[in-house]
Structure formats: structure tokens, C-alpha cells
């Protein structure tokens, strides 16, 4: 078993999560960030990466030269094998485009496939860089809010989507599956319907599936490409989240439609992965299945602990256990406090940094998102500190 319980000191390592206090204060995440702060906001893990990745990167270091790199056949083969083994999805080598990060890929898609003023549909609450990519590029956000049921599960509003998809100004739909921040994994029926509506209305779909490998052990994730032949589908995938190598900026954009792919490549410009990213991807996809299985088991244990803790100590907090991702989306409205007061108790008094719900859409002021991929002792301390401020 891997040592996911071991606490590594990440301070003074240029980590956004542990050393980025001034940066995130300037972004308005928090007012307080000091040596006692527990940062559970950004989606990166406090676990060491799998040994085969470390060894592969060590070999690159041993070469002592880190020059421009070509992408070897093994890189493409490792991606193809992974998706075929895990999801029974056949990917053509020629459809894979390396991108220096998924957020970068989203921005490239926005620029490549829409014009200023065009509408882009997103399903809020939604990962903030989707909205930023749309607004910063002069496009228009078109909200197709997810609808919450009594069990705090989120679903598509298909009626609303039908209306918005029919508007010829709306050109692109950015889907997030598994969904950040709600943790939903959409069913094959839901996904088929999304593809069918998009196909009928000529909407290009960007399916951000970066969390696809990080799901509960009893959950099943279906890449959108496994349930539809829709040719205007672009899938974003990465080793960044799954294997905790976000700093390597290694994602892959799968585009089967040649015209769209050429457009994407011309807007992205020439990009090639670093020798470290190439080595890490090949090792991750070929040799780290067992590490990932153990990670999922550990994360499931953490979710179980959190579920027990919240129901015993903070029953006013409403949520459903995420089917996928390692984030938890919590509604604090049961305390009947202002969002400002909730924020103050968590960020300033408990000294735990999460992400305010309003970052995911202004309607979600009462929510907080926490990232749970840390040693359980850190997660426990964060929740205990928070509970103390609410009881
Ligand atoms: C849905 C989603 N897409 C993209 C990213 C970031 O991906 P990358 O580091 O590859 O840019 C995240 C990180 O949290 C995410 O949750």
C-alpha cells in the first residue's frame, strides 16, 4: 500500500497551494494566509507521485540536457492503451494533439471555434476558468444551470438546453464530466441526449474529462466519445490531475474532425511537451494502474470519514458524496448565516482556505468547495477546526 497518510512538507516548494498566499489573496480567495493555514482549495494532491513516474523523470535528469523534444510513438501508444484498457475507447494517434494544460486547451478551443460575441454554453455551478476563458476572449457566457434534486444530486436542464442550443449565436458547449464542483458523473443516457441536442443544433462540444480517472471505486465513468459518434466532439484529457503532475502541464486534446483539428492546431501554434512530461505520461499510463487503484481506495476512505463527520458534527451542511473528482461541494445555508459570516468563520477564524461558492457562479454564495486529496490527518484537522467555529 502506498503511504497516502504521510504528511509531506510542501511549504517553500513554490506550490500555489502552500506558498501562494499573496497570489490567492490578490485573487480574493482569502484575507488570511499564514504558516498555520490549511489550504484545501486548489485541485492538486498532497501525495507523492507514483514511483514509476519518479524513476522515468530521473532518467531524464540523468541525461543532463533538457532540449526541445519530439513526441515519440510510445507517448501516443500509452494514451491509446490507457483509453482502450480503461474505457474500451479506441483513439486514433492522428487525433491526439498535445496541449500545455487543459485550461490552455479550453482557451484555444474558444478562440479557434467561435468569434467575438458568440455564445458559449456552460453548466453552472462551473469550474471558474470556463467562464474566464469565455469572458476574457470577448465571447458571451450562456448559462444552462444544472438543477439540484432533493438528494443534492445535480442534473441537466434539457428543456433549457434545447432553447439555448437552437439560438444560432451559440456555437460551443463546454461540458465538464465528471463535473467540478458537484462531483456528478453523467449517465450514458444523459450524455447521449447532450450529444443529440448538440448534433441537431450544430453545437461543437468540448468535453473536459480531466477528472475521469478519479472516481469512487463503485462508480463508472463513460467518456462522451464512447456513447456518441458525433464528429464535432473534442475531448480534453490529461495526466495532470490523475497522477498529480499538474506542474508538468501535459494534456491531450482528442479531435477526430480533421477540419476542427487543423483549426485548433493553427490557433494553438507549435507546442511540444517537455522531456519530463513525455517521460511522466508514458510511465503514468503504462505502469501506474495499481497506484491509481490504491489512491481511489484512500480517497473513498476520506469521503466516508467526511460523510460521518458532517452528519454527526455539522448536520446543517448539505451535500452528496461526489461520484467523481476529489472535491466536495457543500451548502452552508442551513446555518442561516450570511455568506460573508460563513466565509469569515472558515477562512479567518478556522484558518482553512477553501473556495467560495460564488466563484462557481454568483447564485452559489451559500456553497463552499473543499479539495480532499490530502493525508487524512490534514482533512480531519480542517473539518475539526471548521466545526468548532459553527458549534
Ligand atoms: C474541470 C477542470 N478542468 C481543467 C482543470 C485544470 O487542468 P490543467 O491543469 O490541465 O490546466 C481543472 C483543475 O482543477 C479542472 O477541475
Coordinates of N, CA and C and ligand atoms in Angstrom, one line a residue, residues 41-44 99-106 127-130 175-181 208-211 236-241 245-247 249-251 325-327 355 369 371, ligand 1:
X41 N -7.9 24.3 -1.1 CA -8.6 25.0 -2.2 C -8.3 24.5 -3.6
X42 N -7.0 24.4 -4.0 CA -6.7 24.1 -5.4 C -6.7 22.6 -5.6
X43 N -7.1 22.2 -6.8 CA -7.2 20.7 -7.0 C -5.8 20.2 -7.4
X44 N -4.9 20.1 -6.4 CA -3.8 19.2 -6.6 C -3.6 18.5 -5.3
X99 N -1.4 19.4 -25.7 CA -1.7 20.8 -25.3 C -1.0 21.1 -23.9
X100 N -0.5 22.3 -23.7 CA 0.2 22.6 -22.5 C -0.8 22.9 -21.3
X101 N -1.7 22.0 -21.0 CA -2.6 22.2 -20.0 C -4.1 22.3 -20.5
X102 N -5.0 21.8 -19.7 CA -6.4 21.7 -20.1 C -7.0 23.1 -20.2
X103 N -6.7 24.0 -19.2 CA -7.2 25.3 -19.3 C -6.7 26.0 -20.6
X104 N -5.5 25.8 -20.9 CA -4.9 26.3 -22.1 C -5.7 25.8 -23.3
X105 N -6.0 24.5 -23.3 CA -6.8 23.9 -24.4 C -8.2 24.5 -24.5
X106 N -8.8 24.8 -23.4 CA -10.1 25.4 -23.4 C -10.1 26.8 -24.1
X127 N -16.5 25.2 -13.0 CA -15.1 25.4 -12.8 C -14.8 26.8 -13.3
X128 N -14.3 27.8 -12.5 CA -14.2 29.2 -12.8 C -13.5 29.5 -14.2
X129 N -12.4 28.7 -14.5 CA -11.7 29.1 -15.8 C -12.5 28.9 -17.0
X130 N -13.7 28.2 -16.9 CA -14.5 28.1 -18.1 C -15.1 29.5 -18.4
X175 N -18.7 21.1 -21.7 CA -19.2 20.1 -20.7 C -18.1 19.7 -19.8
X176 N -18.4 19.5 -18.5 CA -17.4 19.0 -17.6 C -17.9 17.7 -17.0
X177 N -17.2 16.6 -17.2 CA -17.7 15.3 -16.8 C -16.5 14.4 -16.5
X178 N -16.3 13.9 -15.3 CA -17.1 14.2 -14.1 C -17.1 15.7 -13.8
X179 N -18.2 16.1 -13.1 CA -18.4 17.6 -13.0 C -17.8 18.2 -11.8
X180 N -17.0 19.2 -12.1 CA -16.4 20.0 -11.0 C -17.2 21.3 -10.9
X181 N -17.8 21.6 -9.8 CA -17.6 21.2 -8.4 C -18.6 20.1 -7.9
X208 N -14.6 18.3 -21.2 CA -13.5 18.3 -20.3 C -13.6 17.1 -19.3
X209 N -12.8 16.1 -19.6 CA -12.9 14.8 -18.8 C -11.6 14.6 -18.0
X210 N -11.0 15.7 -17.5 CA -9.8 15.7 -16.8 C -10.0 14.9 -15.5
X211 N -11.2 14.8 -14.9 CA -11.4 14.1 -13.7 C -11.9 12.7 -13.9
X236 N -11.1 16.7 -23.8 CA -9.9 17.2 -23.2 C -9.5 16.2 -22.1
X237 N -8.3 15.7 -22.1 CA -7.9 14.7 -21.1 C -6.4 15.0 -20.7
X238 N -6.0 14.5 -19.5 CA -4.7 14.9 -19.1 C -4.2 13.9 -18.0
X239 N -2.9 13.9 -17.9 CA -2.4 13.1 -16.7 C -2.3 14.0 -15.5
X240 N -2.5 15.3 -15.7 CA -2.3 16.3 -14.6 C -2.9 16.0 -13.3
X241 N -4.3 15.8 -13.4 CA -5.0 15.5 -12.1 C -4.7 14.1 -11.6
X245 N 0.5 15.5 -11.4 CA 1.7 16.1 -12.1 C 1.2 17.4 -12.8
X246 N 0.3 18.2 -12.2 CA -0.2 19.4 -12.9 C 0.9 20.4 -13.3
X247 N 2.0 20.4 -12.5 CA 3.0 21.3 -12.8 C 3.8 21.0 -14.1
X249 N 2.2 20.3 -16.9 CA 1.3 20.9 -18.0 C 1.2 19.9 -19.2
X250 N 0.7 18.8 -18.9 CA 0.7 17.8 -20.0 C -0.8 17.3 -20.2
X251 N -1.5 17.9 -21.2 CA -2.8 17.4 -21.5 C -2.9 17.0 -23.0
X325 N -14.3 13.0 -9.1 CA -13.4 14.1 -8.6 C -13.1 13.8 -7.1
X326 N -12.2 14.7 -6.6 CA -11.9 14.6 -5.2 C -12.3 15.9 -4.5
X327 N -13.3 16.6 -5.1 CA -13.8 17.8 -4.4 C -15.1 17.5 -3.8
X355 N -12.8 27.2 -1.4 CA -13.2 28.1 -2.4 C -14.6 28.5 -2.2
X369 N -16.4 24.9 -1.7 CA -15.8 23.7 -2.3 C -14.6 23.4 -1.6
X371 N -11.2 20.6 -1.4 CA -10.5 19.6 -2.1 C -9.9 18.6 -1.0
Ligands
LIG1 C1 -12.6 20.7 -14.8 C2 -11.2 21.1 -14.8 N1 -10.6 21.3 -16.0 C3 -9.3 21.7 -16.0 C4 -8.5 21.8 -14.9 C5 -7.1 22.3 -14.9 O1 -6.4 21.5 -15.8 P1 -4.9 21.8 -16.3 O2 -4.1 21.8 -15.0 O3 -4.6 20.7 -17.2 O4 -4.9 23.1 -16.9 C6 -9.1 21.6 -13.6 C7 -8.4 21.7 -12.4 O5 -8.9 21.8 -11.3 C8 -10.5 21.2 -13.6 O6 -11.1 20.9 -12.5

